[in-house]
Tab-separated table of C-alpha atoms in Angstrom:
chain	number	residue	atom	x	y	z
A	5	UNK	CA	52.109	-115.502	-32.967
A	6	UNK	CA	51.087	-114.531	-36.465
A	7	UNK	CA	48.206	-112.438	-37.471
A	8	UNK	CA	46.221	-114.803	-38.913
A	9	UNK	CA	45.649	-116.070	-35.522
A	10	UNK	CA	43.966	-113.092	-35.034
A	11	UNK	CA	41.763	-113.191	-38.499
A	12	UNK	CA	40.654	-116.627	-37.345
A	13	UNK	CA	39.862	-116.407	-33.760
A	14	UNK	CA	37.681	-113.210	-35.016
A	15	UNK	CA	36.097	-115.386	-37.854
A	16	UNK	CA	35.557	-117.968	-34.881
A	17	UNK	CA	33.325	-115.717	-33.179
A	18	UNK	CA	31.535	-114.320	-35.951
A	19	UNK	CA	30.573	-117.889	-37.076
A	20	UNK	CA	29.531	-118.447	-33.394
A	21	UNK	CA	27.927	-115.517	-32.814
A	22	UNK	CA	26.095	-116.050	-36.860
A	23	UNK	CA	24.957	-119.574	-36.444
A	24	UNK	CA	23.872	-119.726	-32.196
A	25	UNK	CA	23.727	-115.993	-30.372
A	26	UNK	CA	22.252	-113.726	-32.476
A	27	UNK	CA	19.448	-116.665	-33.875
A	28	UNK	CA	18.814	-117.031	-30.594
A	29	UNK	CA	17.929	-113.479	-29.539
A	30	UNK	CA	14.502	-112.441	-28.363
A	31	UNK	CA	13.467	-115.955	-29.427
A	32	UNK	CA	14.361	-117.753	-25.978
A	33	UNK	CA	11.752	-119.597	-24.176
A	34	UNK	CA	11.599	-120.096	-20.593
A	35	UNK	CA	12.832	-124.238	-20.845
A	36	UNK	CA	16.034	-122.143	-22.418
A	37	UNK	CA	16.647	-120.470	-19.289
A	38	UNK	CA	18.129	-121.854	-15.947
A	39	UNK	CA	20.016	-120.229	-12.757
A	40	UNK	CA	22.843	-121.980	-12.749
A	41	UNK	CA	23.720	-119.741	-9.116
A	42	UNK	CA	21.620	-117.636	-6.989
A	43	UNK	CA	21.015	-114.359	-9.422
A	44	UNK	CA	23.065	-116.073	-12.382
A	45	UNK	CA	21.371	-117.138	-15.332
A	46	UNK	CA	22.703	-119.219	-18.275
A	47	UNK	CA	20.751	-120.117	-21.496
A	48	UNK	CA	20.585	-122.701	-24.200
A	49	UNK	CA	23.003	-120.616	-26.345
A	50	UNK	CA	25.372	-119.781	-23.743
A	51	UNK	CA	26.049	-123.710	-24.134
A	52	UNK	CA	25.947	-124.134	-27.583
A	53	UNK	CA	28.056	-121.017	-28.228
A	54	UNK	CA	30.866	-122.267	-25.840
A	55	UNK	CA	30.708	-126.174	-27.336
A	56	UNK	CA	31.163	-124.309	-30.984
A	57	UNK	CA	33.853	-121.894	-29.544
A	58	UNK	CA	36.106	-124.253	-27.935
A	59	UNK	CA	35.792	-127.017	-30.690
A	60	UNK	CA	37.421	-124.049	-32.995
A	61	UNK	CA	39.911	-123.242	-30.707
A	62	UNK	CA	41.180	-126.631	-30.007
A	63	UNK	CA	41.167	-126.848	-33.570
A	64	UNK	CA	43.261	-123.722	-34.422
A	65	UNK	CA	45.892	-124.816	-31.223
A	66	UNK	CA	46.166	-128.229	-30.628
A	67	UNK	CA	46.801	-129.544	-27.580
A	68	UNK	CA	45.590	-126.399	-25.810
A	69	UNK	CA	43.228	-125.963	-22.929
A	70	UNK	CA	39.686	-124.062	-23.029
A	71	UNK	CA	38.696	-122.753	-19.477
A	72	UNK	CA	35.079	-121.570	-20.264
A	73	UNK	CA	32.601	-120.212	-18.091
A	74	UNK	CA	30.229	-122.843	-18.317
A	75	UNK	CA	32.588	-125.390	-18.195
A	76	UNK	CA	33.890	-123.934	-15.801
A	77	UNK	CA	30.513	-123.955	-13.342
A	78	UNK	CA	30.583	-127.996	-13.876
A	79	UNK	CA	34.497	-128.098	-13.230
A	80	UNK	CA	35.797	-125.530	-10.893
A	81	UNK	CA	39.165	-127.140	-11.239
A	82	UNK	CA	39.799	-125.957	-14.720
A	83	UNK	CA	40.941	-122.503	-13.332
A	84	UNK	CA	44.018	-124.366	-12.339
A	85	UNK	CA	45.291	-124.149	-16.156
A	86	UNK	CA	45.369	-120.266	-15.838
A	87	UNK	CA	48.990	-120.767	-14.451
A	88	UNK	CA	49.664	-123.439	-16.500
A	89	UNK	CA	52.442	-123.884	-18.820
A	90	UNK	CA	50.368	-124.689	-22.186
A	91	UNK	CA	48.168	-122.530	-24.285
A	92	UNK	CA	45.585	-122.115	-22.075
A	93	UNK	CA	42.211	-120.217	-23.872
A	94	UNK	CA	39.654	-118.292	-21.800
A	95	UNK	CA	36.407	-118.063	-23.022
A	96	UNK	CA	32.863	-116.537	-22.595
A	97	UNK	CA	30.075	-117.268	-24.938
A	98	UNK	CA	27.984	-114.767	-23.947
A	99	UNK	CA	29.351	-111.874	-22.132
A	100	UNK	CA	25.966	-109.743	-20.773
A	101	UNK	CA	23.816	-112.985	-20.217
A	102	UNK	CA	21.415	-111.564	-18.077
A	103	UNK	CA	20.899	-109.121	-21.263
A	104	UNK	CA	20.452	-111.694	-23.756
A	105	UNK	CA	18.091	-113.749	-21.852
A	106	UNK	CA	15.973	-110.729	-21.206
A	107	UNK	CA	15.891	-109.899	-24.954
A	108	UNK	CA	18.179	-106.480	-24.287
A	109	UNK	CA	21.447	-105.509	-25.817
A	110	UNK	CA	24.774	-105.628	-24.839
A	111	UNK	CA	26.083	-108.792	-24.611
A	112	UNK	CA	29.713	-109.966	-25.940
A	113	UNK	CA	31.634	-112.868	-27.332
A	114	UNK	CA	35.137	-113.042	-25.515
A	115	UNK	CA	38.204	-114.806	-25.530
A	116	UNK	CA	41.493	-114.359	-24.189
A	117	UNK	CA	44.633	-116.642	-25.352
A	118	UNK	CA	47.576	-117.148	-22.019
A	119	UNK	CA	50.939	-118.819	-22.882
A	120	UNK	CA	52.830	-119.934	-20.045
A	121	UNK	CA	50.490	-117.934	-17.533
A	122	UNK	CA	50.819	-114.493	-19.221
A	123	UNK	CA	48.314	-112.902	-21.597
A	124	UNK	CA	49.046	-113.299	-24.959
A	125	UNK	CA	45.792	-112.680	-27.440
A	126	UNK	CA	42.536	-111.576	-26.862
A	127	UNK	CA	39.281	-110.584	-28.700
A	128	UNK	CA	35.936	-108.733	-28.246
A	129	UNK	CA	32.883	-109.137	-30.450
A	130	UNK	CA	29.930	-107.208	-29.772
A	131	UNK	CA	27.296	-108.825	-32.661
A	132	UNK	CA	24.574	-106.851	-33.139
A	133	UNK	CA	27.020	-103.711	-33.466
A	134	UNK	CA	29.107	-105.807	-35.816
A	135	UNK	CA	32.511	-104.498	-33.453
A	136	UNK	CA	35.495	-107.089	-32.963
A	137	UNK	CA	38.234	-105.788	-30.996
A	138	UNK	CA	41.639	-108.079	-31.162
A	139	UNK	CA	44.959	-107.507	-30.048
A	140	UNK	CA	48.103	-109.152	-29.105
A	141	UNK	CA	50.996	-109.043	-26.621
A	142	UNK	CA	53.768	-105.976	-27.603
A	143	UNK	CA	51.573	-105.584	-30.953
A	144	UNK	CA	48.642	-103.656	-30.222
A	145	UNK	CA	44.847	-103.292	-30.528
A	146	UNK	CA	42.904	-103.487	-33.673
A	147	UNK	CA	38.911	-102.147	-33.696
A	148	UNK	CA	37.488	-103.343	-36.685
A	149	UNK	CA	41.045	-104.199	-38.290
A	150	UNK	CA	42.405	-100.256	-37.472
A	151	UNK	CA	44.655	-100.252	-34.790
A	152	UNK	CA	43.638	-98.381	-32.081
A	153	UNK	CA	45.619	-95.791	-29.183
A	154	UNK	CA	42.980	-94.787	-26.400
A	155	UNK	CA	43.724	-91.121	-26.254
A	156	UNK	CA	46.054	-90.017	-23.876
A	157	UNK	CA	44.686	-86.388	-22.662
A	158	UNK	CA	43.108	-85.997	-19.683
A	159	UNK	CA	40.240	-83.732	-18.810
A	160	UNK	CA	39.826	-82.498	-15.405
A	161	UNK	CA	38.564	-84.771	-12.888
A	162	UNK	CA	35.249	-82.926	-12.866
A	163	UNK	CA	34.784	-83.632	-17.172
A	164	UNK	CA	35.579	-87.674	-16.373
A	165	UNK	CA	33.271	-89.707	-17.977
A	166	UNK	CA	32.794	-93.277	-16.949
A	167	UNK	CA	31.329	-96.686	-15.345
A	168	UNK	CA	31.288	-97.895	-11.622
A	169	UNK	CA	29.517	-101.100	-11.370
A	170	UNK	CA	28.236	-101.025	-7.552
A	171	UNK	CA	25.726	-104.082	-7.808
A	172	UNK	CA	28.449	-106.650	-5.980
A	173	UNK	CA	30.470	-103.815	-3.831
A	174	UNK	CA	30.034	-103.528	-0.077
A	175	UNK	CA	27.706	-101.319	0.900
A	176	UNK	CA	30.561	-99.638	2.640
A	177	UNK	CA	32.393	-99.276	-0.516
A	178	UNK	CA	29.396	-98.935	-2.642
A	179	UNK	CA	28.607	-95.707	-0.588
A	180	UNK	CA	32.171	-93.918	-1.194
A	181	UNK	CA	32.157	-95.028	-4.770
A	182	UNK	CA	28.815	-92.981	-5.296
A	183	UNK	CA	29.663	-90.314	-2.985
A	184	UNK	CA	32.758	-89.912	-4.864
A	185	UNK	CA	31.409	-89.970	-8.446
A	186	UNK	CA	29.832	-86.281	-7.510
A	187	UNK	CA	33.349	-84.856	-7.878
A	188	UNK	CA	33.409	-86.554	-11.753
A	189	UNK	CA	31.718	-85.479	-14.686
A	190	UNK	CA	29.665	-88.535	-15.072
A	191	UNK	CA	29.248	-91.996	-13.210
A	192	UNK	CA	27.532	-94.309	-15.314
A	193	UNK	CA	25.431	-97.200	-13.791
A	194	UNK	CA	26.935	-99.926	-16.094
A	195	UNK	CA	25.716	-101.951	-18.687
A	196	UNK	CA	25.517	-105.101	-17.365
A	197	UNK	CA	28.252	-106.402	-20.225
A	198	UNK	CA	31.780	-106.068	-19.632
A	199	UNK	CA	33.125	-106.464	-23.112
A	200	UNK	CA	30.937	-103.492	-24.177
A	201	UNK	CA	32.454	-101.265	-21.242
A	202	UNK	CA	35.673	-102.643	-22.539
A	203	UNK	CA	34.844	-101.565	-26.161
A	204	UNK	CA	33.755	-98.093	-24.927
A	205	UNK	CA	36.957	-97.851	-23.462
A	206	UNK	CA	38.426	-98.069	-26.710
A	207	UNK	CA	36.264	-96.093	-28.755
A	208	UNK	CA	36.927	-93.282	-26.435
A	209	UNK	CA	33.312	-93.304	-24.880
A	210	UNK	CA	34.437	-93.243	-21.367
A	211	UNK	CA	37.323	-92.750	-19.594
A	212	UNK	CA	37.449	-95.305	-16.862
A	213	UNK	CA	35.239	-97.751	-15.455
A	214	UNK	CA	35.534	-99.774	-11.948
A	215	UNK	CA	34.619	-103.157	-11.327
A	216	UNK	CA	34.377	-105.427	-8.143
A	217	UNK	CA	34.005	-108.898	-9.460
A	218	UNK	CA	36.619	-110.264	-11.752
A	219	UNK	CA	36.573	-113.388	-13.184
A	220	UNK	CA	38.778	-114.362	-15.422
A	221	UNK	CA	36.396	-114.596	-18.677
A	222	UNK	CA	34.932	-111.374	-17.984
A	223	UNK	CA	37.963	-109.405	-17.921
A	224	UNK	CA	41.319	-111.500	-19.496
A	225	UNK	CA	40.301	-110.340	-22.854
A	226	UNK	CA	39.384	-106.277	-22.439
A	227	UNK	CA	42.472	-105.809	-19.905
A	228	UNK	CA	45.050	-107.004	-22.580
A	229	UNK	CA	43.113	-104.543	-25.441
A	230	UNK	CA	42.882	-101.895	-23.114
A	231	UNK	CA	46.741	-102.209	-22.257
A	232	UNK	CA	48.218	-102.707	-25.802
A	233	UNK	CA	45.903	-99.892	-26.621
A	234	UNK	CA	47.918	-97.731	-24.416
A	235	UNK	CA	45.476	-97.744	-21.033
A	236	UNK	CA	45.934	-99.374	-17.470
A	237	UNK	CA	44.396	-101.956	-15.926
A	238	UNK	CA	45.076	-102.953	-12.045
A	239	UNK	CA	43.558	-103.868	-9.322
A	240	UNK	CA	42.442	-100.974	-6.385
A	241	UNK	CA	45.879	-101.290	-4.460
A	242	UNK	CA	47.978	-100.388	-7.683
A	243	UNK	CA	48.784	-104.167	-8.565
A	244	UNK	CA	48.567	-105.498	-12.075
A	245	UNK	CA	45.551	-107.833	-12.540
A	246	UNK	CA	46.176	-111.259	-14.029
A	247	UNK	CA	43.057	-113.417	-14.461
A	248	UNK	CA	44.143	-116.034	-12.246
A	249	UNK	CA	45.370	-114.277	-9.202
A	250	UNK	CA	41.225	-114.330	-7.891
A	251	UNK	CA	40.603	-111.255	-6.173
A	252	UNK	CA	38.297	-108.448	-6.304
A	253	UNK	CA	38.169	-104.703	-7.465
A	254	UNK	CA	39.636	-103.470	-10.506
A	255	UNK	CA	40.171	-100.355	-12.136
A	256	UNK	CA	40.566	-99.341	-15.622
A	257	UNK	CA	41.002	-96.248	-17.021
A	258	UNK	CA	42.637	-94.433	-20.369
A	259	UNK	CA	45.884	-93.584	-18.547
A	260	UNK	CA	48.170	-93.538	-15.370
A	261	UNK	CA	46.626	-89.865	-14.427
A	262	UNK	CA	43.370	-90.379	-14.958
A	263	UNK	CA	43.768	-94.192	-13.280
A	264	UNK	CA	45.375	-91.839	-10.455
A	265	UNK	CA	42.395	-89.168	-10.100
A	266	UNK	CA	39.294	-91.902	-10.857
A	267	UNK	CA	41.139	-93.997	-8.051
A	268	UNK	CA	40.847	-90.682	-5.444
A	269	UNK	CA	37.936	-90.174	-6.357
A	270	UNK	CA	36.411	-92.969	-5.989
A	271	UNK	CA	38.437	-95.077	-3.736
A	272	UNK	CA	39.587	-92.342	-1.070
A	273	UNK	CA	42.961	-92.357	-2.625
């Protein structure tokens, strides 16, 4: 996989985010705006954004398969391709929806590339801070075209700074994750937008942050940046994640220590 793969995917979601998203912003109405599940919202430009996205993509690979959110919520079976053999693209148009609908930033465009069931490519474009973040398998992370190494020192436990997103935990597990956060330096609530946690990551804004829901659009693209950026990404018992393997809880952080010492603290060990 060459680089320009990279330049174009990235020039995909500008274009996307250019010409639908960012138009779009604040200037919703409420016929733009459905629940497409109990507490899940999708707009107008969530459609349009993925329609424009996947069009490109099939374009730049053909013969590949787009498994995108919204597609996705009309054709569950499309996750089957995430263990498929062909170049299989995951996409979401609008990382953050809840966000963008109520006129708030962050929101994200994302998408992931897997070959043959492993993660290959992926990308990160937050618009309205003009940040793409794009990175490939064995040949590292690029912010903004400068490659990227999330730095490797730890703090102490107590000078952590990071995310725990408790809205979907159960309550048992919400309640240790919070009680635990007292022995960090700071538990953030979470911005509602992955991509942007997974950009903070990167930029060195926090150190860690925990997840319980993981579908595969919301987290095959920042895993693969945070990983060839020199971070880990697994799942609460110690397992890698893969985006189609469909379970919950994941935790990211800068490096195996601090992945260690967020996970006691946090977790319980």
């Amino acid at each position: 996989m060459g680089e320009p793969l990279l330049e174009d995917v990235g020039d995909l979601l500008r274009k996307a985010a250019a010409e639908v998203v960012v138009p779009m912003f604040r200037r919703l109405d409420d016929a733009d705006i459905s629940e497409k599940a109990p507490g899940e919202v999708v707009t107008v430009a969530d459609r349009q954004a993925e329609e424009l996205i996947s069009a490109g993509l099939r374009r730049l690979r053909p013969g590949s398969v787009v498994v995108g959110e919204e597609a996705v919520a009309e054709d569950p079976d499309l996750l089957r391709h995430l263990r498929g053999a062909d170049d299989v693209w995951v996409v979401d148009p609008i990382d953050g929806t809840a966000n963008f609908a109520a006129g708030r930033r962050p929101f994200a465009l994302m998408v992931a590339l897997l070959t043959d069931g492993l993660p290959a490519a992926s990308w990160v474009y937050d618009p309205l801070a003009g940040t793409l973040a794009a990175g490939r398998a064995g040949a590292g992370t690029r912010l903004d075209g400068t490659p990227v190494r999330i730095s490797r020192s730890a703090p102490e436990v107590g000078a952590l700074r990071g995310t725990a997103m408790t809205r979907f935990l159960p309550p048992k597990a919400r309640r240790t994750v919070e009680a635990g956060g007292e022995r960090l330096g700071e538990l953030l609530p979470g911005q509602h937008c992955a991509g942007r946690e997974y950009l903070d990551m990167l930029t060195g804004a926090q150190h860690f942050v925990l997840f319980w829901r993981t579908l595969p659009w919301d987290h095959a693209p920042g895993t693969l940046l945070v990983r060839e950026a020199g971070g880990v990404a697994r799942r609460f018992d110690g397992t890698d994640y893969h985006p189609a393997d469909g379970g919950r809880g994941l935790l990211v952080a800068a490096s195996e220590e601090i992945w260690d010492e967020v996970r006691v603290a946090l977790l319980g060990g």
